[in-house]
Amino acid sequence: MKHVLVLFTLLVPQMAPAQSNTAEEGLAAWDRIYQVTSSPRCANCHVGDNNIPMWSGPSYGSTRPHGMYIDAGPSRIGAEFIPCSTCHVSSDRPNLTPHSAPHIAGLWHLAPVEAEWFGKSSNDICTQLRDLERNGGRTAEDLVDHAAEDAIVAWGWTPGGTRVPAPFSQAEHVTDMRIWGAAGQPCPGD
Amino acid sequence: MQLTVNGTAYQVDVELDMPLLWVLRDELGITGPKYGCGIAQCGACTVHVEGMPVRSCQLPIGDLEGEVTTIEGLGTPDALHAVQQAWIDHQVAQCGYCQSGQIMAAAAFLDLNPDPSDQDIDRALSANLCRCGTYPRIRAAVKTAAASLKGA
Amino acid sequence: MGRLKTIARRTFLIGSAAIVGGVAFGTVMYKRPAKNPLLQDLGPGAAAITPYVLITQEGITLITPRADKGQGAYSVQAALIAEELDVELDQITVDPGTPSPAYYNTALANDMAPFRSTDDSIIAEFTRAVLDAPVKFLGIQITGGSTTVPDSYEKLRMAGAVARETLKAAAAKVSNQPVDQLTTARGAVHLPDGRMLTYIELAATAATLNPVTDITLRDPQDWRLIGKPMQRIDIAAKSTGTQAYGIDIRMPDMLHAAVTLNPRRGSVNSYDATTAETMRGVRKVVPVTGGIGVIADNTWRAMQAAKAISVDWGAAPYPADMDAHWKSLTDSFTDDQLDSQYRNDGDIAGALGNAEPVSAEYRAPYLAHAPLEPINATVLVTDARVDIWTGTQIPRFIQANISKITGIDADNIHVHVLMMGGSFGHRLEDMVVRQATELAMTVKGTPVKLTYSREQDFAQDFTRQIAMAQLRGTLRNGQVDTFDLGIAMPSVIGSQMGRQGFPAAGPDTQIVAGAWDQPFAIPNYRITGYRAPELAPISSWRSVGASTNGFFHDCALDELIHAAGADPLAERIRLCNHAASRTVLETVGEMSNWGSKLDENQGRGVAFCLSFGVPCAEVIEVTATPAGVRIDKVFAVADVGRIIDPVNFEAQVSGGIVFGLGHAMNCEITYADGAAQQSNYHQFEGLRLYQCPEIKVRGLENGRTIRGVGEPGVPPAAPALANAIFAATGQRIREMPFNKYIKFV
């Protein structure tokens, strides 16, 4: 966790735009955000109410449910069956061993069911993200913080093993979230 | 660093990234937890940390927080845990190498979910591999253990 | 029992301290018995009445020389001795004993002869007897081929009976009571006046007597243990984490080792261990056969250091990629490569000439054994002797090989066989022992435990054979009329025994095992074995040749039966010409309620394979769900002649089915650039709990001889699944693993 924050401070441009961005800039930023949110690193754990994480992306071959019949349950942390933390331990050491269970300095878990992204369209994800009812009551600024500070989000860019990281960099993603927020969170379907 | 396993405190001098499994097996001589795959695919190394199941091959010792219980601490041949008793009653083990992990996973599961359905059992224990194919008896033993724990 | 009695008289050497418990030394040529290895280190008050029973002042030890890989061999062997010895299993300890010619395996040789296990003809029996000879001379103490029970069934009961009668004679001497007034129970001789003398008390006297060999084995109806549910002697230890496996052994000052080995099984051109040598805990970096070893003070440190060695590996001594392996097989269906044609009934050429044949081609991949305990060996070398602690099926080979490496006489190579965390044939190889010895020789006086990482275990496995089959068949009047199957594979026995320095001569029966020996009467019926050139190194994998051939033969038969429009079960029964096998098929039909209606998206398949003398039939029911095929139920029937322990019988058949299904569904080892592409269980998963169907097993006892059950449950599983998938979906899968063609849920 500490490492992540230090890294973040070094990388994130501190000249965040004070003025509003145009809707056009916002939509361009959203487009990049969508590439991140729909990448396997994020979407695999932003799944719906079947509570089953996915294995997709180049290192998994074909798209399929998480192996071993894993079901994170309504708790979204596996408490009903086998806790995610059984294999995805809490550690801030880098993920070095190929094919082993990735870890973060925190509790491995599925995103809340309202934030279902897997297989969803750009507009679906976009409208969910700006909907306070469905995004955990997060303002645009809160979303920037989430992108910047949550350990499980940061893991998307340092997944280790042979996993392909989320596109762009975490710093670029945070900037995009900021631009998108400043532009009034425009969505493609608006 | 210091760690507590099965109620006993130990002092070890190891690299912080050494997995708990190898600290247990090679430094402390606690060999109930088994090395099977090293990548959280088989579950043979499962222990409890503060009662929660953990693949000890995945946990760097430097990140251990809390007391460790291994199969040896769950119950002994003279004082069996209900899950172990059920495993004996159903004669689950063939080679037995995966069974420490199976039993530790089952015990933790029944602690969290005392009244599991058949489907729940499949969800909970499919991350533990058995190469001998003892699965039908594992299912039966988990049900027996659940009933016995409820009655207890 | 009269015959046994006679053999026993001939067998036991009278009037000498060297007493042998094996009945099979009773022929003229080999009547000089092997030395009883237990007599070597006998202390005062101890008796080793046969090589299988050791009584000291500490207790009674039963020697169970066939290794326990999880199949319950120790318990079964102990029960056979205990039945006649009149001890209970809670009174004894078991010990695998030291490797000794006294413990050679006769049953294994029987199955090497090219006669159907259903063939009782004089020539078949004669050939089995001749093959027995080299096995005896070599003193091969091997666990494999489902031979533990067949080999032990009479031998161990005889050993128990000899020991019991000798103890009674000792009691008669001590008490001055006539022997016929004495009885035995729970490890003691009971005198007419109600007193009893324990076997332990009697041991010293018994040791001075000539063993009593005029014995009669008990009538099966008087058995206390055999045939009744038993509790395995290792079950409590295996449920409490207290069972010690080879990997668990610990000794004072012991060092730990790991290896990095050429994934292409070639040479080491050069290596750089500069980093590894400086890593914490590393004591030594040592070249070993096939690569480089690291000796350290902890297994994990040794493994980390082994990974840090950079090596320039030589090329593979076999084709680098799979295309070439398969081409080698497709090119092998020629007269030049002909290995055997043990079955050639009717007029194949005539029959095929008259009709457009049904033809099909089948494939089966290399498979790893991948038992959950990675292979390991602990070795202590001193100037005078070598001690080896390991889970192995071939202790005698190890003795010979380590003697060669160390220059120490084989008598001073002590192999301590430990419990194995699975094998499936993996521990029929001893490379790990050689490497551990090479490491231990550099730190004489200090034990070294070498543990393969899981990745090394996969990369260095001597896998199951790759194999291919070609079918041509014809039908007549709704019946199968011609069945012509050619099978090509490299020789397993050639590869495996070649590594032990025994060139295999003549045809390899394993190339056609599970196919040529099937009990069917098809008018035109031919099975041809083609020996492909040696490719990647291969070894015995649970059920060996039948693991591929059972799939080929039964799926081919199923295709022809469907093409003929016949019922799969009824046509197999009609064609079957072996009574015990027919009953097996009929019974599985009855158990599975064959012919009853299933849902629209369900299917039912039957398969049959006679392997290791055991007819086994399995019926599988599957459902084709939108997400993939689900295996719902398996019904299995096997006839082993006599069931020693119904609990373990069920476990072995059921486990064999899970093993057969899992590999058929999703496992293969493939080579790219000469190296196996699968490195761990994420790429070689097998069956997990959620995919495990409901399995119902029934055992029959109609067979003429007693047979082992560790393997026969495996071969019918894959074809029964393929046949069920065809029934449910119309899709005929002819290549394993099936997940190349279909999804499973």
PDB file of C-alpha atoms in Angstrom, chain A residues 66-190:
ATOM      1  CA  HIS A  66     -12.794 -18.210 -12.534  1.00  0.00           C
ATOM      2  CA  GLY A  67     -11.512 -21.773 -12.215  1.00  0.00           C
ATOM      3  CA  MET A  68     -12.062 -24.042  -9.214  1.00  0.00           C
ATOM      4  CA  TYR A  69     -15.809 -23.307  -9.259  1.00  0.00           C
ATOM      5  CA  ILE A  70     -15.185 -20.099  -7.330  1.00  0.00           C
ATOM      6  CA  ASP A  71     -18.265 -18.147  -6.217  1.00  0.00           C
ATOM      7  CA  ALA A  72     -17.671 -15.035  -4.142  1.00  0.00           C
ATOM      8  CA  GLY A  73     -21.222 -15.170  -2.817  1.00  0.00           C
ATOM      9  CA  PRO A  74     -23.499 -12.250  -1.936  1.00  0.00           C
ATOM     10  CA  SER A  75     -20.759 -11.136   0.474  1.00  0.00           C
ATOM     11  CA  ARG A  76     -18.604 -10.566  -2.636  1.00  0.00           C
ATOM     12  CA  ILE A  77     -15.592 -11.756  -0.583  1.00  0.00           C
ATOM     13  CA  GLY A  78     -16.323 -15.471  -0.692  1.00  0.00           C
ATOM     14  CA  ALA A  79     -17.396 -15.712   2.945  1.00  0.00           C
ATOM     15  CA  GLU A  80     -20.194 -18.157   2.103  1.00  0.00           C
ATOM     16  CA  PHE A  81     -17.896 -20.730   0.460  1.00  0.00           C
ATOM     17  CA  ILE A  82     -14.209 -20.025   0.332  1.00  0.00           C
ATOM     18  CA  PRO A  83     -12.929 -16.538   1.102  1.00  0.00           C
ATOM     19  CA  CYS A  84     -11.067 -14.842  -1.745  1.00  0.00           C
ATOM     20  CA  SER A  85      -8.359 -14.154   0.812  1.00  0.00           C
ATOM     21  CA  THR A  86      -7.611 -17.881   1.102  1.00  0.00           C
ATOM     22  CA  CYS A  87      -5.443 -17.592  -1.995  1.00  0.00           C
ATOM     23  CA  HIS A  88      -5.380 -13.835  -2.642  1.00  0.00           C
ATOM     24  CA  VAL A  89      -3.525 -12.971   0.532  1.00  0.00           C
ATOM     25  CA  SER A  90      -2.882  -9.499   1.842  1.00  0.00           C
ATOM     26  CA  SER A  91       0.636  -8.412   0.986  1.00  0.00           C
ATOM     27  CA  ASP A  92       2.245  -5.379  -0.567  1.00  0.00           C
ATOM     28  CA  ARG A  93       5.103  -7.375  -2.060  1.00  0.00           C
ATOM     29  CA  PRO A  94       5.235  -7.451  -5.849  1.00  0.00           C
ATOM     30  CA  ASN A  95       3.409 -10.259  -7.652  1.00  0.00           C
ATOM     31  CA  LEU A  96       6.365 -12.201  -8.994  1.00  0.00           C
ATOM     32  CA  THR A  97       5.363 -15.853  -9.334  1.00  0.00           C
ATOM     33  CA  PRO A  98       3.684 -16.637 -12.646  1.00  0.00           C
ATOM     34  CA  HIS A  99       0.284 -18.327 -12.405  1.00  0.00           C
ATOM     35  CA  SER A 100      -0.011 -17.913  -8.666  1.00  0.00           C
ATOM     36  CA  ALA A 101      -2.904 -16.049  -7.043  1.00  0.00           C
ATOM     37  CA  PRO A 102      -2.281 -12.288  -7.242  1.00  0.00           C
ATOM     38  CA  HIS A 103      -2.298 -10.349  -4.018  1.00  0.00           C
ATOM     39  CA  ILE A 104      -2.734  -6.755  -2.880  1.00  0.00           C
ATOM     40  CA  ALA A 105      -2.140  -4.985   0.377  1.00  0.00           C
ATOM     41  CA  GLY A 106      -5.770  -5.328   1.332  1.00  0.00           C
ATOM     42  CA  LEU A 107      -8.798  -7.543   1.086  1.00  0.00           C
ATOM     43  CA  TRP A 108      -9.316  -9.138  -2.318  1.00  0.00           C
ATOM     44  CA  HIS A 109     -12.986  -8.818  -3.282  1.00  0.00           C
ATOM     45  CA  LEU A 110     -15.478  -8.319  -6.058  1.00  0.00           C
ATOM     46  CA  ALA A 111     -16.712  -4.819  -6.801  1.00  0.00           C
ATOM     47  CA  PRO A 112     -20.259  -4.166  -5.583  1.00  0.00           C
ATOM     48  CA  VAL A 113     -22.889  -5.786  -7.743  1.00  0.00           C
ATOM     49  CA  GLU A 114     -24.222  -2.392  -8.921  1.00  0.00           C
ATOM     50  CA  ALA A 115     -20.862  -1.821 -10.593  1.00  0.00           C
ATOM     51  CA  GLU A 116     -21.264  -4.696 -13.018  1.00  0.00           C
ATOM     52  CA  TRP A 117     -18.930  -3.967 -15.931  1.00  0.00           C
ATOM     53  CA  PHE A 118     -18.151  -7.384 -17.402  1.00  0.00           C
ATOM     54  CA  GLY A 119     -19.560  -7.471 -20.934  1.00  0.00           C
ATOM     55  CA  LYS A 120     -21.330  -4.111 -20.512  1.00  0.00           C
ATOM     56  CA  SER A 121     -21.294  -1.360 -23.114  1.00  0.00           C
ATOM     57  CA  SER A 122     -19.338   1.866 -22.788  1.00  0.00           C
ATOM     58  CA  ASN A 123     -22.531   3.809 -22.134  1.00  0.00           C
ATOM     59  CA  ASP A 124     -23.742   1.308 -19.509  1.00  0.00           C
ATOM     60  CA  ILE A 125     -20.527   1.540 -17.540  1.00  0.00           C
ATOM     61  CA  CYS A 126     -20.399   5.302 -17.941  1.00  0.00           C
ATOM     62  CA  THR A 127     -23.911   5.919 -16.657  1.00  0.00           C
ATOM     63  CA  GLN A 128     -23.338   3.559 -13.759  1.00  0.00           C
ATOM     64  CA  LEU A 129     -20.144   5.308 -12.762  1.00  0.00           C
ATOM     65  CA  ARG A 130     -21.761   8.734 -12.545  1.00  0.00           C
ATOM     66  CA  ASP A 131     -24.904   7.472 -10.802  1.00  0.00           C
ATOM     67  CA  LEU A 132     -24.537   8.177  -7.077  1.00  0.00           C
ATOM     68  CA  GLU A 133     -27.131   5.478  -6.404  1.00  0.00           C
ATOM     69  CA  ARG A 134     -24.981   2.875  -8.061  1.00  0.00           C
ATOM     70  CA  ASN A 135     -21.413   4.067  -7.541  1.00  0.00           C
ATOM     71  CA  GLY A 136     -21.252   3.960  -3.771  1.00  0.00           C
ATOM     72  CA  GLY A 137     -22.288   7.602  -3.480  1.00  0.00           C
ATOM     73  CA  ARG A 138     -19.068   8.800  -5.031  1.00  0.00           C
ATOM     74  CA  THR A 139     -18.773  12.289  -6.458  1.00  0.00           C
ATOM     75  CA  ALA A 140     -16.542  12.879  -9.456  1.00  0.00           C
ATOM     76  CA  GLU A 141     -13.760  13.786  -7.052  1.00  0.00           C
ATOM     77  CA  ASP A 142     -14.331  10.653  -4.983  1.00  0.00           C
ATOM     78  CA  LEU A 143     -13.997   8.625  -8.157  1.00  0.00           C
ATOM     79  CA  VAL A 144     -10.642  10.220  -8.837  1.00  0.00           C
ATOM     80  CA  ASP A 145      -9.545   9.288  -5.321  1.00  0.00           C
ATOM     81  CA  HIS A 146     -10.790   5.725  -5.807  1.00  0.00           C
ATOM     82  CA  ALA A 147      -8.786   5.417  -9.018  1.00  0.00           C
ATOM     83  CA  ALA A 148      -5.743   6.883  -7.335  1.00  0.00           C
ATOM     84  CA  GLU A 149      -5.722   5.203  -3.951  1.00  0.00           C
ATOM     85  CA  ASP A 150      -7.517   1.868  -3.912  1.00  0.00           C
ATOM     86  CA  ALA A 151      -4.984  -0.964  -3.736  1.00  0.00           C
ATOM     87  CA  ILE A 152      -7.081  -3.288  -5.863  1.00  0.00           C
ATOM     88  CA  VAL A 153      -7.353  -0.622  -8.570  1.00  0.00           C
ATOM     89  CA  ALA A 154      -3.607  -0.043  -8.513  1.00  0.00           C
ATOM     90  CA  TRP A 155      -3.037  -3.776  -8.970  1.00  0.00           C
ATOM     91  CA  GLY A 156      -4.594  -3.478 -12.433  1.00  0.00           C
ATOM     92  CA  TRP A 157      -1.350  -1.917 -13.646  1.00  0.00           C
ATOM     93  CA  THR A 158       0.999  -4.203 -11.700  1.00  0.00           C
ATOM     94  CA  PRO A 159      -0.712  -7.569 -12.045  1.00  0.00           C
ATOM     95  CA  GLY A 160       2.499  -9.612 -12.164  1.00  0.00           C
ATOM     96  CA  GLY A 161       3.008 -13.047 -13.604  1.00  0.00           C
ATOM     97  CA  THR A 162       2.106 -13.171 -17.261  1.00  0.00           C
ATOM     98  CA  ARG A 163      -1.031 -11.062 -16.886  1.00  0.00           C
ATOM     99  CA  VAL A 164      -1.467  -8.133 -19.259  1.00  0.00           C
ATOM    100  CA  PRO A 165      -1.815  -4.877 -17.299  1.00  0.00           C
ATOM    101  CA  ALA A 166      -4.747  -2.522 -17.826  1.00  0.00           C
ATOM    102  CA  PRO A 167      -4.105  -0.069 -20.681  1.00  0.00           C
ATOM    103  CA  PHE A 168      -2.325   3.272 -20.210  1.00  0.00           C
ATOM    104  CA  SER A 169      -0.890   3.913 -16.755  1.00  0.00           C
ATOM    105  CA  GLN A 170      -2.579   4.450 -13.454  1.00  0.00           C
ATOM    106  CA  ALA A 171      -1.480   8.088 -13.535  1.00  0.00           C
ATOM    107  CA  GLU A 172      -2.982   8.597 -16.977  1.00  0.00           C
ATOM    108  CA  HIS A 173      -6.161   6.905 -15.809  1.00  0.00           C
ATOM    109  CA  VAL A 174      -6.424   9.254 -12.845  1.00  0.00           C
ATOM    110  CA  THR A 175      -5.924  12.231 -15.129  1.00  0.00           C
ATOM    111  CA  ASP A 176      -8.628  10.947 -17.424  1.00  0.00           C
ATOM    112  CA  MET A 177     -11.010  10.530 -14.494  1.00  0.00           C
ATOM    113  CA  ARG A 178     -10.277  14.109 -13.527  1.00  0.00           C
ATOM    114  CA  ILE A 179     -10.870  15.408 -17.054  1.00  0.00           C
ATOM    115  CA  TRP A 180     -14.050  13.366 -17.381  1.00  0.00           C
ATOM    116  CA  GLY A 181     -15.311  14.698 -14.039  1.00  0.00           C
ATOM    117  CA  ALA A 182     -14.431  18.281 -14.883  1.00  0.00           C
ATOM    118  CA  ALA A 183     -16.295  17.938 -18.151  1.00  0.00           C
ATOM    119  CA  GLY A 184     -19.432  17.003 -16.237  1.00  0.00           C
ATOM    120  CA  GLN A 185     -19.128  13.216 -16.643  1.00  0.00           C
ATOM    121  CA  PRO A 186     -20.452  12.990 -20.196  1.00  0.00           C
ATOM    122  CA  CYS A 187     -21.452   9.587 -21.526  1.00  0.00           C
ATOM    123  CA  PRO A 188     -21.550   8.365 -25.155  1.00  0.00           C
ATOM    124  CA  GLY A 189     -25.343   7.952 -25.072  1.00  0.00           C
ATOM    125  CA  ASP A 190     -26.081  11.465 -23.791  1.00  0.00           C
TER     126      ASP A 190
END
